[in-house]
Amino acid sequence: MNRFTEILRKLVLFSATSMAGTIIDLGLHWVLSTYVYNGNYVGSYLIAPTISFEIATIVNFFIAYYLVWKERVSKPGSPRSLLRHFAAYNATCIGAFVLKWIAMNGLHFLFKHFGWFQDWTIEPVICNFLGLCLSGTFNFLMNEFVIFKNKISSAKKEEEEIYGE
């Protein structure tokens, strides 16, 4: 399988399994912003998305570790491997969260300026979803090329080049 096909397969699998995290993130954010922080900007746009994103991160990590990139984990399930991968995964998710938060708040202020979706309890979730699209792309790239990087030995690379495998 060539590298492009492998990346495309991983992207499709990552996208499909990331739906669990997206559903958790959006659902929990809606519950928190509607019932806990209703009408409170700090709660709806800072606290709720932070809580919902971190819970979704934990779910997505376990899916990524045990399903999406399982063949790239040298000692699956060992505490050291699990913690090392989770630390790196969580760090990239924090970067993705910052991107999501900037996009989400920028969209909120844009929507507010134009009067779009105002007085809708789902407006924070719309902003969150659009921010998730941006942060999800960043997160996939970090997973594919940094956290679960394909560590093919140089001998195997040479063999693949010679035999075209």
PDB file of C-alpha atoms in Angstrom:
ATOM      1  CA  MET A   1       0.000   0.000   0.000  1.00  0.00           C
ATOM      2  CA  ASN A   2       1.526   3.336  -0.965  1.00  0.00           C
ATOM      3  CA  ARG A   3       1.903   6.168   1.518  1.00  0.00           C
ATOM      4  CA  PHE A   4      -0.910   8.298   0.069  1.00  0.00           C
ATOM      5  CA  THR A   5      -3.391   5.405   0.252  1.00  0.00           C
ATOM      6  CA  GLU A   6      -2.355   4.676   3.825  1.00  0.00           C
ATOM      7  CA  ILE A   7      -2.809   8.326   4.864  1.00  0.00           C
ATOM      8  CA  LEU A   8      -6.183   8.468   3.123  1.00  0.00           C
ATOM      9  CA  ARG A   9      -7.296   5.242   4.865  1.00  0.00           C
ATOM     10  CA  LYS A  10      -6.172   6.647   8.233  1.00  0.00           C
ATOM     11  CA  LEU A  11      -7.978   9.931   7.549  1.00  0.00           C
ATOM     12  CA  VAL A  12     -11.231   8.127   6.784  1.00  0.00           C
ATOM     13  CA  LEU A  13     -10.890   5.888   9.867  1.00  0.00           C
ATOM     14  CA  PHE A  14      -9.888   8.864  12.041  1.00  0.00           C
ATOM     15  CA  SER A  15     -12.855  10.886  10.769  1.00  0.00           C
ATOM     16  CA  ALA A  16     -15.323   8.066  11.351  1.00  0.00           C
ATOM     17  CA  THR A  17     -14.115   7.301  14.858  1.00  0.00           C
ATOM     18  CA  SER A  18     -13.793  10.992  15.742  1.00  0.00           C
ATOM     19  CA  MET A  19     -17.562  11.239  15.490  1.00  0.00           C
ATOM     20  CA  ALA A  20     -17.740   9.783  19.002  1.00  0.00           C
ATOM     21  CA  GLY A  21     -15.638  12.638  20.348  1.00  0.00           C
ATOM     22  CA  THR A  22     -17.541  15.197  18.297  1.00  0.00           C
ATOM     23  CA  ILE A  23     -20.892  13.955  19.580  1.00  0.00           C
ATOM     24  CA  ILE A  24     -19.598  14.012  23.162  1.00  0.00           C
ATOM     25  CA  ASP A  25     -18.057  17.467  22.716  1.00  0.00           C
ATOM     26  CA  LEU A  26     -21.114  19.049  21.104  1.00  0.00           C
ATOM     27  CA  GLY A  27     -23.643  17.276  23.322  1.00  0.00           C
ATOM     28  CA  LEU A  28     -21.886  18.062  26.581  1.00  0.00           C
ATOM     29  CA  HIS A  29     -21.207  21.635  25.451  1.00  0.00           C
ATOM     30  CA  TRP A  30     -24.891  22.116  24.626  1.00  0.00           C
ATOM     31  CA  VAL A  31     -25.980  20.690  28.004  1.00  0.00           C
ATOM     32  CA  LEU A  32     -23.511  22.859  29.908  1.00  0.00           C
ATOM     33  CA  SER A  33     -24.174  26.067  27.947  1.00  0.00           C
ATOM     34  CA  THR A  34     -27.947  25.578  28.026  1.00  0.00           C
ATOM     35  CA  TYR A  35     -28.579  24.294  31.547  1.00  0.00           C
ATOM     36  CA  VAL A  36     -25.549  25.269  33.610  1.00  0.00           C
ATOM     37  CA  TYR A  37     -24.185  28.471  32.044  1.00  0.00           C
ATOM     38  CA  ASN A  38     -27.254  29.747  30.144  1.00  0.00           C
ATOM     39  CA  GLY A  39     -26.688  33.377  29.158  1.00  0.00           C
ATOM     40  CA  ASN A  40     -23.234  33.484  30.752  1.00  0.00           C
ATOM     41  CA  TYR A  41     -20.513  34.252  28.184  1.00  0.00           C
ATOM     42  CA  VAL A  42     -17.622  32.935  30.298  1.00  0.00           C
ATOM     43  CA  GLY A  43     -19.476  29.724  31.058  1.00  0.00           C
ATOM     44  CA  SER A  44     -20.801  29.123  27.535  1.00  0.00           C
ATOM     45  CA  TYR A  45     -17.703  30.140  25.567  1.00  0.00           C
ATOM     46  CA  LEU A  46     -14.823  29.358  27.928  1.00  0.00           C
ATOM     47  CA  ILE A  47     -15.704  26.832  30.633  1.00  0.00           C
ATOM     48  CA  ALA A  48     -18.226  24.589  28.823  1.00  0.00           C
ATOM     49  CA  PRO A  49     -16.097  24.057  25.694  1.00  0.00           C
ATOM     50  CA  THR A  50     -13.027  23.365  27.823  1.00  0.00           C
ATOM     51  CA  ILE A  51     -14.794  20.654  29.812  1.00  0.00           C
ATOM     52  CA  SER A  52     -16.512  19.110  26.785  1.00  0.00           C
ATOM     53  CA  PHE A  53     -13.332  19.146  24.693  1.00  0.00           C
ATOM     54  CA  GLU A  54     -11.216  17.435  27.361  1.00  0.00           C
ATOM     55  CA  ILE A  55     -13.779  14.680  27.920  1.00  0.00           C
ATOM     56  CA  ALA A  56     -13.957  14.150  24.138  1.00  0.00           C
ATOM     57  CA  THR A  57     -10.140  14.114  23.993  1.00  0.00           C
ATOM     58  CA  ILE A  58      -9.972  11.215  26.429  1.00  0.00           C
ATOM     59  CA  VAL A  59     -12.534   9.216  24.434  1.00  0.00           C
ATOM     60  CA  ASN A  60     -10.795   9.970  21.129  1.00  0.00           C
ATOM     61  CA  PHE A  61      -7.386   9.039  22.531  1.00  0.00           C
ATOM     62  CA  PHE A  62      -8.510   5.541  23.454  1.00  0.00           C
ATOM     63  CA  ILE A  63     -10.110   5.063  20.041  1.00  0.00           C
ATOM     64  CA  ALA A  64      -6.945   6.312  18.296  1.00  0.00           C
ATOM     65  CA  TYR A  65      -4.608   4.262  20.490  1.00  0.00           C
ATOM     66  CA  TYR A  66      -6.497   0.961  20.281  1.00  0.00           C
ATOM     67  CA  LEU A  67      -8.095   1.238  16.837  1.00  0.00           C
ATOM     68  CA  VAL A  68      -6.820   3.842  14.384  1.00  0.00           C
ATOM     69  CA  TRP A  69      -3.045   3.632  14.967  1.00  0.00           C
ATOM     70  CA  LYS A  70      -2.839   0.338  16.873  1.00  0.00           C
ATOM     71  CA  GLU A  71      -0.224  -1.119  14.501  1.00  0.00           C
ATOM     72  CA  ARG A  72       2.072   1.829  15.236  1.00  0.00           C
ATOM     73  CA  VAL A  73       2.036   1.329  19.019  1.00  0.00           C
ATOM     74  CA  SER A  74       5.045  -0.782  19.998  1.00  0.00           C
ATOM     75  CA  LYS A  75       3.721  -2.078  23.346  1.00  0.00           C
ATOM     76  CA  PRO A  76      -0.050  -1.567  23.354  1.00  0.00           C
ATOM     77  CA  GLY A  77      -1.571  -1.351  26.787  1.00  0.00           C
ATOM     78  CA  SER A  78       1.682  -1.028  28.700  1.00  0.00           C
ATOM     79  CA  PRO A  79       1.410   1.802  31.225  1.00  0.00           C
ATOM     80  CA  ARG A  80       4.524   3.542  29.862  1.00  0.00           C
ATOM     81  CA  SER A  81       3.315   3.405  26.254  1.00  0.00           C
ATOM     82  CA  LEU A  82      -0.201   4.461  27.193  1.00  0.00           C
ATOM     83  CA  LEU A  83       0.963   7.426  29.283  1.00  0.00           C
ATOM     84  CA  ARG A  84       3.603   8.530  26.773  1.00  0.00           C
ATOM     85  CA  HIS A  85       1.136   8.491  23.899  1.00  0.00           C
ATOM     86  CA  PHE A  86      -1.607  10.121  25.988  1.00  0.00           C
ATOM     87  CA  ALA A  87       0.710  12.954  27.066  1.00  0.00           C
ATOM     88  CA  ALA A  88       1.630  13.693  23.445  1.00  0.00           C
ATOM     89  CA  TYR A  89      -1.969  13.270  22.265  1.00  0.00           C
ATOM     90  CA  ASN A  90      -3.321  15.550  24.988  1.00  0.00           C
ATOM     91  CA  ALA A  91      -0.659  18.180  24.237  1.00  0.00           C
ATOM     92  CA  THR A  92      -1.652  18.288  20.565  1.00  0.00           C
ATOM     93  CA  CYS A  93      -5.296  18.379  21.571  1.00  0.00           C
ATOM     94  CA  ILE A  94      -4.580  21.424  23.711  1.00  0.00           C
ATOM     95  CA  GLY A  95      -3.092  23.069  20.606  1.00  0.00           C
ATOM     96  CA  ALA A  96      -6.164  21.994  18.648  1.00  0.00           C
ATOM     97  CA  PHE A  97      -8.373  23.355  21.430  1.00  0.00           C
ATOM     98  CA  VAL A  98      -6.679  26.753  21.211  1.00  0.00           C
ATOM     99  CA  LEU A  99      -7.378  26.782  17.458  1.00  0.00           C
ATOM    100  CA  LYS A 100     -10.971  25.707  18.104  1.00  0.00           C
ATOM    101  CA  TRP A 101     -11.444  28.338  20.785  1.00  0.00           C
ATOM    102  CA  ILE A 102     -10.083  31.153  18.598  1.00  0.00           C
ATOM    103  CA  ALA A 103     -12.282  30.081  15.676  1.00  0.00           C
ATOM    104  CA  MET A 104     -15.306  29.555  17.905  1.00  0.00           C
ATOM    105  CA  ASN A 105     -15.075  32.963  19.560  1.00  0.00           C
ATOM    106  CA  GLY A 106     -14.269  34.703  16.294  1.00  0.00           C
ATOM    107  CA  LEU A 107     -17.369  33.178  14.738  1.00  0.00           C
ATOM    108  CA  HIS A 108     -19.453  34.121  17.785  1.00  0.00           C
ATOM    109  CA  PHE A 109     -18.437  37.761  17.491  1.00  0.00           C
ATOM    110  CA  LEU A 110     -19.019  37.665  13.723  1.00  0.00           C
ATOM    111  CA  PHE A 111     -22.480  36.130  14.201  1.00  0.00           C
ATOM    112  CA  LYS A 112     -23.252  38.664  16.920  1.00  0.00           C
ATOM    113  CA  HIS A 113     -22.144  41.540  14.675  1.00  0.00           C
ATOM    114  CA  PHE A 114     -24.453  40.393  11.871  1.00  0.00           C
ATOM    115  CA  GLY A 115     -27.250  39.316  14.226  1.00  0.00           C
ATOM    116  CA  TRP A 116     -27.133  35.708  13.042  1.00  0.00           C
ATOM    117  CA  PHE A 117     -28.343  32.885  15.307  1.00  0.00           C
ATOM    118  CA  GLN A 118     -28.867  35.279  18.204  1.00  0.00           C
ATOM    119  CA  ASP A 119     -31.382  34.112  20.808  1.00  0.00           C
ATOM    120  CA  TRP A 120     -30.744  30.516  19.733  1.00  0.00           C
ATOM    121  CA  THR A 121     -29.511  28.201  22.476  1.00  0.00           C
ATOM    122  CA  ILE A 122     -27.678  26.256  19.766  1.00  0.00           C
ATOM    123  CA  GLU A 123     -25.533  29.227  18.600  1.00  0.00           C
ATOM    124  CA  PRO A 124     -22.565  28.271  20.840  1.00  0.00           C
ATOM    125  CA  VAL A 125     -22.767  24.726  19.457  1.00  0.00           C
ATOM    126  CA  ILE A 126     -22.713  25.988  15.845  1.00  0.00           C
ATOM    127  CA  CYS A 127     -19.574  28.012  16.613  1.00  0.00           C
ATOM    128  CA  ASN A 128     -18.099  25.001  18.423  1.00  0.00           C
ATOM    129  CA  PHE A 129     -18.793  22.676  15.486  1.00  0.00           C
ATOM    130  CA  LEU A 130     -17.124  24.975  12.958  1.00  0.00           C
ATOM    131  CA  GLY A 131     -14.140  25.335  15.289  1.00  0.00           C
ATOM    132  CA  LEU A 132     -14.005  21.540  15.615  1.00  0.00           C
ATOM    133  CA  CYS A 133     -13.694  21.206  11.842  1.00  0.00           C
ATOM    134  CA  LEU A 134     -10.531  23.316  11.897  1.00  0.00           C
ATOM    135  CA  SER A 135      -9.075  21.720  15.015  1.00  0.00           C
ATOM    136  CA  GLY A 136      -9.903  18.204  13.787  1.00  0.00           C
ATOM    137  CA  THR A 137      -7.790  18.705  10.684  1.00  0.00           C
ATOM    138  CA  PHE A 138      -4.888  19.934  12.815  1.00  0.00           C
ATOM    139  CA  ASN A 139      -5.337  17.007  15.207  1.00  0.00           C
ATOM    140  CA  PHE A 140      -5.269  14.415  12.411  1.00  0.00           C
ATOM    141  CA  LEU A 141      -2.071  15.850  10.961  1.00  0.00           C
ATOM    142  CA  MET A 142      -0.389  15.816  14.370  1.00  0.00           C
ATOM    143  CA  ASN A 143      -1.480  12.208  14.985  1.00  0.00           C
ATOM    144  CA  GLU A 144      -0.382  10.987  11.575  1.00  0.00           C
ATOM    145  CA  PHE A 145       2.972  12.720  11.392  1.00  0.00           C
ATOM    146  CA  VAL A 146       4.039  13.209  15.040  1.00  0.00           C
ATOM    147  CA  ILE A 147       2.335  11.132  17.753  1.00  0.00           C
ATOM    148  CA  PHE A 148       1.755   7.869  15.901  1.00  0.00           C
ATOM    149  CA  LYS A 149       4.450   8.470  13.284  1.00  0.00           C
ATOM    150  CA  ASN A 150       5.116   5.478  11.074  1.00  0.00           C
ATOM    151  CA  LYS A 151       8.560   4.304  12.102  1.00  0.00           C
ATOM    152  CA  ILE A 152       9.703   2.267   9.125  1.00  0.00           C
ATOM    153  CA  SER A 153      13.332   1.233   9.425  1.00  0.00           C
ATOM    154  CA  SER A 154      15.767   2.557   6.845  1.00  0.00           C
ATOM    155  CA  ALA A 155      16.420  -1.026   5.655  1.00  0.00           C
ATOM    156  CA  LYS A 156      12.690  -1.524   5.059  1.00  0.00           C
ATOM    157  CA  LYS A 157      12.501   1.820   3.222  1.00  0.00           C
ATOM    158  CA  GLU A 158      15.348   0.743   0.943  1.00  0.00           C
ATOM    159  CA  GLU A 159      13.660  -2.614   0.349  1.00  0.00           C
ATOM    160  CA  GLU A 160      10.397  -0.876  -0.555  1.00  0.00           C
ATOM    161  CA  GLU A 161      12.219   1.429  -2.972  1.00  0.00           C
ATOM    162  CA  ILE A 162      14.064  -1.462  -4.630  1.00  0.00           C
ATOM    163  CA  TYR A 163      11.143  -3.876  -4.896  1.00  0.00           C
ATOM    164  CA  GLY A 164       8.376  -1.269  -5.205  1.00  0.00           C
ATOM    165  CA  GLU A 165       6.327  -2.670  -2.328  1.00  0.00           C
TER     166      GLU A 165
END
